[in-house]
Amino acid sequence: MDEPMPGAPTAAAEVAQAHQAAREVFDVVGTKWALSVIEALGADTRRYGELHRQVTGISHRLLTATLRQLEQHGVVERTLHPTVPPRTEYRLTPAGQELQHTINGFCRWSRRHLDEILAARRRSEQA
Amino acid sequence: MDEPMPGAPTAAAEVAQAHQAAREVFDVVGTKWALSVIEALGADTRRYGELHRQVTGISHRLLTATLRQLEQHGVVERTLHPTVPPRTEYRLTPAGQELQHTINGFCRWSRRHLDEILAARRRSEQA
DNA sequence: CGGGATCCTTCCCGATACTG
DNA sequence: CAGTATCGGGAAGGATCCCG
């Protein structure tokens, strides 16, 4: 099906790469808490404890893991102030802010269609 | 900050409900394969086997489970043609198409920032 | 061809305790 | 305050078989 490596990127190869890129992102935002954390970060900087209080229900470990993963993908920037007690601040990178903007699309969609969603779910739960 | 409005929904309550709605959606699209499947569905209808080939790496079981979950949330519509051999077609509902539009925002974002993402990851992998 | 049911493995996640 | 380390239970996910 695929051609034997022409050396130059084919259109199909670009599509495949785009898909792979999307999958990369899907794996990141597809984490249980990633979307909530990005949304919670807002426009300004947040401290670790603030986020922990804001994202209701997230565990200590998972907040750390999620933040690290987002940091590793260039979505979140971490700044450690070497004071005592320590003070760590998280903020979205410019790329992360764009991503947040996209995520807000989800929020708007969910508000627009919440009733449909709940109706569809209740219908299926009766079976 | 917020005024006590008895009987009427306060701004805080609306925000809380919006958050809950968002979390509902996050739980759906936060599944490992949901985003990929929605993206793969495109604009026209797709058969089960087509999707299985298109979403590389997904298992038989998980494709079924993901489709069922999306169906239960009013994102996907399933049509079974009682022929032999059976022919099942999946398509996005109107709401699902809107959702796909939002998801395409992720794809565009991932393509725009792929180099940053990979750079940030390789940087963190060296540590 | 579509998809349910079962088994079995993996690893995610939460609770707890400890460090700087 | 802001994490890291460890461990156990349970869910997620893959492979396989079977049925319409």
Short mmCIF file of C-alpha atoms (C1' of nucleotides) in Angstrom, two decimals:
data_model
loop_
_atom_site.label_atom_id
_atom_site.label_comp_id
_atom_site.label_asym_id
_atom_site.label_seq_id
_atom_site.Cartn_x
_atom_site.Cartn_y
_atom_site.Cartn_z
CA MET A 1 0.00 0.00 0.00
CA ASP A 2 2.70 2.50 0.90
CA GLU A 3 5.40 3.42 -1.53
CA PRO A 4 8.96 2.21 -0.90
CA MET A 5 10.46 5.30 0.74
CA PRO A 6 10.93 7.98 -1.93
CA GLY A 7 13.19 10.01 0.36
CA ALA A 8 10.98 13.08 -0.02
CA PRO A 9 7.89 13.51 2.16
CA THR A 10 4.78 12.52 0.27
CA ALA A 11 1.37 14.01 0.88
CA ALA A 12 0.35 10.76 2.53
CA ALA A 13 3.38 10.97 4.78
CA GLU A 14 2.45 14.47 5.83
CA VAL A 15 -1.05 13.37 6.63
CA ALA A 16 0.36 10.49 8.62
CA GLN A 17 2.65 12.84 10.49
CA ALA A 18 -0.21 15.19 11.20
CA HIS A 19 -2.15 12.26 12.57
CA GLN A 20 0.76 11.25 14.72
CA ALA A 21 1.07 14.80 16.01
CA ALA A 22 -2.59 14.81 16.84
CA ARG A 23 -2.20 11.52 18.65
CA GLU A 24 0.63 12.98 20.68
CA VAL A 25 -1.64 15.77 21.79
CA PHE A 26 -4.55 13.43 22.31
CA ASP A 27 -2.43 11.35 24.63
CA VAL A 28 -1.64 14.45 26.65
CA VAL A 29 -5.05 16.07 26.87
CA GLY A 30 -6.66 12.63 26.96
CA THR A 31 -5.43 12.24 30.51
CA LYS A 32 -8.08 12.30 33.16
CA TRP A 33 -7.18 15.65 34.66
CA ALA A 34 -5.22 17.48 31.97
CA LEU A 35 -8.16 19.41 30.59
CA SER A 36 -9.34 20.46 34.02
CA VAL A 37 -5.87 21.58 35.03
CA ILE A 38 -5.34 23.61 31.88
CA GLU A 39 -8.69 25.23 32.34
CA ALA A 40 -7.93 25.97 35.99
CA LEU A 41 -4.65 27.63 35.16
CA GLY A 42 -6.47 30.55 33.61
CA ALA A 43 -4.57 33.56 32.36
CA ASP A 44 -2.32 34.37 35.30
CA THR A 45 0.09 32.29 37.35
CA ARG A 46 -1.04 29.80 39.96
CA ARG A 47 0.66 28.18 42.90
CA TYR A 48 0.65 24.47 43.48
CA GLY A 49 -1.71 24.64 46.42
CA GLU A 50 -4.09 26.92 44.59
CA LEU A 51 -4.41 24.44 41.77
CA HIS A 52 -4.92 21.62 44.23
CA ARG A 53 -7.82 23.48 45.80
CA GLN A 54 -9.24 24.59 42.48
CA VAL A 55 -9.26 21.24 40.71
CA THR A 56 -11.65 19.46 43.02
CA GLY A 57 -11.01 15.80 43.57
CA ILE A 58 -7.54 15.52 42.09
CA SER A 59 -5.00 13.71 44.21
CA HIS A 60 -1.67 15.06 45.24
CA ARG A 61 0.22 12.64 43.07
CA LEU A 62 -1.84 13.14 39.95
CA LEU A 63 -1.68 16.90 40.08
CA THR A 64 2.08 16.66 40.13
CA ALA A 65 2.13 14.08 37.37
CA THR A 66 -0.24 16.07 35.19
CA LEU A 67 1.71 19.28 35.66
CA ARG A 68 4.96 17.52 34.83
CA GLN A 69 3.50 16.01 31.71
CA LEU A 70 2.11 19.33 30.56
CA GLU A 71 5.46 20.92 31.28
CA GLN A 72 7.20 18.25 29.25
CA HIS A 73 5.02 19.07 26.29
CA GLY A 74 5.58 22.80 26.36
CA VAL A 75 2.12 23.65 27.62
CA VAL A 76 3.01 24.74 31.13
CA GLU A 77 5.99 26.63 32.50
CA ARG A 78 7.19 26.10 36.03
CA THR A 79 9.00 28.71 38.06
CA LEU A 80 10.58 27.83 41.39
CA HIS A 81 11.36 30.70 43.71
CA PRO A 82 14.22 29.64 46.01
CA THR A 83 12.69 31.14 49.11
CA VAL A 84 11.67 29.57 52.35
CA PRO A 85 9.02 28.36 52.46
CA PRO A 86 9.37 27.44 48.78
CA ARG A 87 7.08 29.07 46.29
CA THR A 88 6.37 27.43 42.95
CA GLU A 89 4.33 29.07 40.26
CA TYR A 90 2.78 27.56 37.19
CA ARG A 91 1.62 29.40 34.12
CA LEU A 92 0.61 28.52 30.61
CA THR A 93 3.13 29.06 27.86
CA PRO A 94 1.93 31.04 24.82
CA ALA A 95 1.28 27.73 23.11
CA GLY A 96 -0.56 26.58 26.19
CA GLN A 97 -2.77 29.62 26.12
CA GLU A 98 -3.77 28.80 22.57
CA LEU A 99 -4.54 25.28 23.71
CA GLN A 100 -6.64 26.63 26.54
CA HIS A 101 -8.56 28.66 24.05
CA THR A 102 -9.35 25.47 22.16
CA ILE A 103 -10.35 23.72 25.34
CA ASN A 104 -12.76 26.51 26.09
CA GLY A 105 -14.49 25.36 22.94
CA PHE A 106 -15.18 22.10 24.75
CA CYS A 107 -16.64 23.97 27.68
CA ARG A 108 -18.91 25.98 25.45
CA TRP A 109 -19.96 22.84 23.60
CA SER A 110 -20.70 21.03 26.84
CA ARG A 111 -22.89 23.85 28.05
CA ARG A 112 -24.72 24.06 24.74
CA HIS A 113 -25.44 20.33 24.64
CA LEU A 114 -25.54 19.33 28.27
CA ASP A 115 -29.22 18.50 28.14
CA GLU A 116 -28.77 16.32 25.06
CA ILE A 117 -25.86 14.55 26.68
CA LEU A 118 -27.76 13.81 29.86
CA ALA A 119 -30.84 12.76 27.91
CA ALA A 120 -28.85 10.37 25.73
CA ARG A 121 -27.17 8.93 28.78
CA ARG A 122 -30.35 8.39 30.75
CA ARG A 123 -31.91 6.77 27.71
CA SER A 124 -29.06 4.29 27.47
CA GLU A 125 -29.00 3.70 31.20
CA GLN A 126 -32.53 2.42 31.13
CA ALA A 127 -31.41 -0.47 28.93
CA MET B 1 -18.05 39.27 45.84
CA ASP B 2 -21.28 37.61 44.68
CA GLU B 3 -24.60 38.91 45.88
CA PRO B 4 -26.99 36.58 47.69
CA MET B 5 -29.71 36.01 45.11
CA PRO B 6 -32.30 33.66 46.62
CA GLY B 7 -34.23 31.62 44.12
CA ALA B 8 -32.28 32.91 41.15
CA PRO B 9 -29.12 31.18 39.96
CA THR B 10 -26.07 33.05 41.10
CA ALA B 11 -23.11 33.65 38.87
CA ALA B 12 -21.09 31.29 41.04
CA ALA B 13 -23.69 28.56 40.65
CA GLU B 14 -23.64 28.93 36.90
CA VAL B 15 -19.91 28.71 36.88
CA ALA B 16 -20.06 25.59 39.01
CA GLN B 17 -22.60 24.02 36.69
CA ALA B 18 -20.51 24.93 33.68
CA HIS B 19 -17.57 23.24 35.34
CA GLN B 20 -19.59 20.13 35.99
CA ALA B 21 -20.76 20.11 32.39
CA ALA B 22 -17.20 20.46 31.22
CA ARG B 23 -16.12 17.61 33.45
CA GLU B 24 -18.82 15.42 31.93
CA VAL B 25 -17.41 16.10 28.51
CA PHE B 26 -13.84 15.75 29.72
CA ASP B 27 -14.67 12.29 30.98
CA VAL B 28 -15.94 11.33 27.55
CA VAL B 29 -13.26 12.82 25.34
CA GLY B 30 -10.65 12.04 27.97
CA THR B 31 -10.81 8.39 26.99
CA LYS B 32 -7.75 7.07 25.26
CA TRP B 33 -9.32 6.68 21.83
CA ALA B 34 -12.35 8.95 21.79
CA LEU B 35 -10.66 11.90 20.13
CA SER B 36 -9.06 9.74 17.47
CA VAL B 37 -12.33 8.01 16.70
CA ILE B 38 -14.26 11.24 16.43
CA GLU B 39 -11.62 12.65 14.16
CA ALA B 40 -11.64 9.50 12.03
CA LEU B 41 -15.39 9.63 11.57
CA GLY B 42 -15.06 12.67 9.32
CA ALA B 43 -18.10 14.15 7.67
CA ASP B 44 -19.65 11.09 6.04
CA THR B 45 -20.62 7.72 7.44
CA ARG B 46 -18.08 5.04 8.23
CA ARG B 47 -18.33 1.31 8.62
CA TYR B 48 -16.95 -0.51 11.62
CA GLY B 49 -14.10 -2.09 9.67
CA GLU B 50 -13.17 1.20 8.09
CA LEU B 51 -12.79 2.80 11.48
CA HIS B 52 -10.79 -0.13 12.73
CA ARG B 53 -8.34 0.28 9.87
CA GLN B 54 -8.28 4.04 10.13
CA VAL B 55 -7.64 4.32 13.85
CA THR B 56 -4.31 2.56 13.91
CA GLY B 57 -3.56 0.50 16.94
CA ILE B 58 -6.99 0.38 18.50
CA SER B 59 -8.18 -3.02 19.59
CA HIS B 60 -11.38 -4.69 18.56
CA ARG B 61 -12.86 -4.39 22.00
CA LEU B 62 -11.94 -0.79 22.62
CA LEU B 63 -13.27 0.44 19.31
CA THR B 64 -16.61 -1.08 20.17
CA ALA B 65 -16.52 0.33 23.68
CA THR B 66 -15.55 3.81 22.50
CA LEU B 67 -18.27 3.86 19.87
CA ARG B 68 -20.84 2.75 22.39
CA GLN B 69 -19.78 5.41 24.84
CA LEU B 70 -19.94 8.11 22.19
CA GLU B 71 -23.32 6.84 21.15
CA GLN B 72 -24.52 6.97 24.73
CA HIS B 73 -23.55 10.62 24.92
CA GLY B 74 -25.28 11.67 21.75
CA VAL B 75 -22.10 12.20 19.77
CA VAL B 76 -22.39 9.25 17.40
CA GLU B 77 -25.36 7.66 15.68
CA ARG B 78 -25.36 3.99 14.76
CA THR B 79 -27.32 2.49 11.89
CA LEU B 80 -27.58 -1.25 11.45
CA HIS B 81 -28.56 -2.48 8.01
CA PRO B 82 -30.17 -5.92 8.42
CA THR B 83 -28.44 -7.43 5.43
CA VAL B 84 -26.16 -10.39 5.18
CA PRO B 85 -23.35 -9.95 5.75
CA PRO B 86 -24.33 -7.23 8.26
CA ARG B 87 -23.46 -3.66 7.50
CA THR B 88 -23.21 -1.15 10.32
CA GLU B 89 -22.64 2.52 9.72
CA TYR B 90 -21.55 5.18 12.13
CA ARG B 91 -21.91 8.89 11.72
CA LEU B 92 -21.60 11.95 13.87
CA THR B 93 -24.76 13.58 15.14
CA PRO B 94 -25.10 17.34 14.58
CA ALA B 95 -23.80 17.87 18.08
CA GLY B 96 -20.99 15.46 17.32
CA GLN B 97 -20.03 17.41 14.24
CA GLU B 98 -19.70 20.54 16.34
CA LEU B 99 -17.54 18.60 18.74
CA GLN B 100 -15.40 17.38 15.89
CA HIS B 101 -14.95 20.95 14.80
CA THR B 102 -13.57 21.74 18.22
CA ILE B 103 -11.33 18.71 18.11
CA ASN B 104 -9.95 19.85 14.80
CA GLY B 105 -8.72 22.82 16.75
CA PHE B 106 -6.52 20.38 18.65
CA CYS B 107 -5.20 18.95 15.42
CA ARG B 108 -4.35 22.35 14.07
CA TRP B 109 -2.71 23.26 17.34
CA SER B 110 -0.65 20.11 17.35
CA ARG B 111 0.58 20.77 13.85
CA ARG B 112 1.38 24.39 14.62
CA HIS B 113 3.37 23.49 17.72
CA LEU B 114 4.67 20.04 16.91
CA ASP B 115 8.27 21.18 16.88
CA GLU B 116 7.91 22.92 20.24
CA ILE B 117 6.26 19.85 21.69
CA LEU B 118 8.97 17.52 20.49
CA ALA B 119 11.68 19.94 21.57
CA ALA B 120 10.22 20.26 25.05
CA ARG B 121 9.91 16.52 25.31
CA ARG B 122 13.44 15.74 24.17
CA ARG B 123 14.74 18.35 26.57
CA SER B 124 12.95 16.67 29.43
CA GLU B 125 13.96 13.21 28.30
CA GLN B 126 17.62 14.07 28.64
CA ALA B 127 17.12 14.60 32.34
"C1'" DC C 1 -18.69 -8.55 8.91
"C1'" DG C 2 -19.94 -6.73 13.36
"C1'" DG C 3 -19.60 -7.20 18.06
"C1'" DG C 4 -20.55 -9.51 22.57
"C1'" DA C 5 -18.24 -12.37 26.46
"C1'" DT C 6 -14.35 -14.03 28.77
"C1'" DC C 7 -9.69 -14.17 30.48
"C1'" DC C 8 -5.58 -12.20 31.78
"C1'" DT C 9 -2.06 -8.68 32.06
"C1'" DT C 10 -0.64 -4.13 32.81
"C1'" DC C 11 -0.33 0.17 34.89
"C1'" DC C 12 -3.04 3.85 36.59
"C1'" DC C 13 -4.42 5.90 40.59
"C1'" DG C 14 -5.16 6.90 45.51
"C1'" DA C 15 -3.51 6.71 50.34
"C1'" DT C 16 0.23 7.12 53.15
"C1'" DA C 17 4.68 8.41 54.70
"C1'" DC C 18 8.97 10.92 54.16
"C1'" DT C 19 12.29 14.90 52.45
"C1'" DG C 20 14.04 19.73 51.44
"C1'" DC D 1 4.79 24.50 51.01
"C1'" DA D 2 6.01 21.62 47.35
"C1'" DG D 3 7.09 17.92 46.15
"C1'" DT D 4 9.19 12.44 45.83
"C1'" DA D 5 8.91 7.23 47.11
"C1'" DT D 6 6.49 3.14 47.93
"C1'" DC D 7 2.78 -0.09 47.85
"C1'" DG D 8 -1.72 -2.32 47.08
"C1'" DG D 9 -6.35 -2.57 44.76
"C1'" DG D 10 -8.89 -1.99 40.80
"C1'" DA D 11 -9.82 -0.45 36.49
"C1'" DA D 12 -8.27 -0.09 31.63
"C1'" DG D 13 -6.76 -2.39 27.86
"C1'" DG D 14 -5.33 -6.37 24.67
"C1'" DA D 15 -5.96 -11.11 22.76
"C1'" DT D 16 -8.96 -14.71 21.79
"C1'" DC D 17 -13.13 -17.28 21.03
"C1'" DC D 18 -17.77 -17.46 19.64
"C1'" DC D 19 -22.28 -16.11 17.87
"C1'" DG D 20 -25.67 -13.45 14.82
#
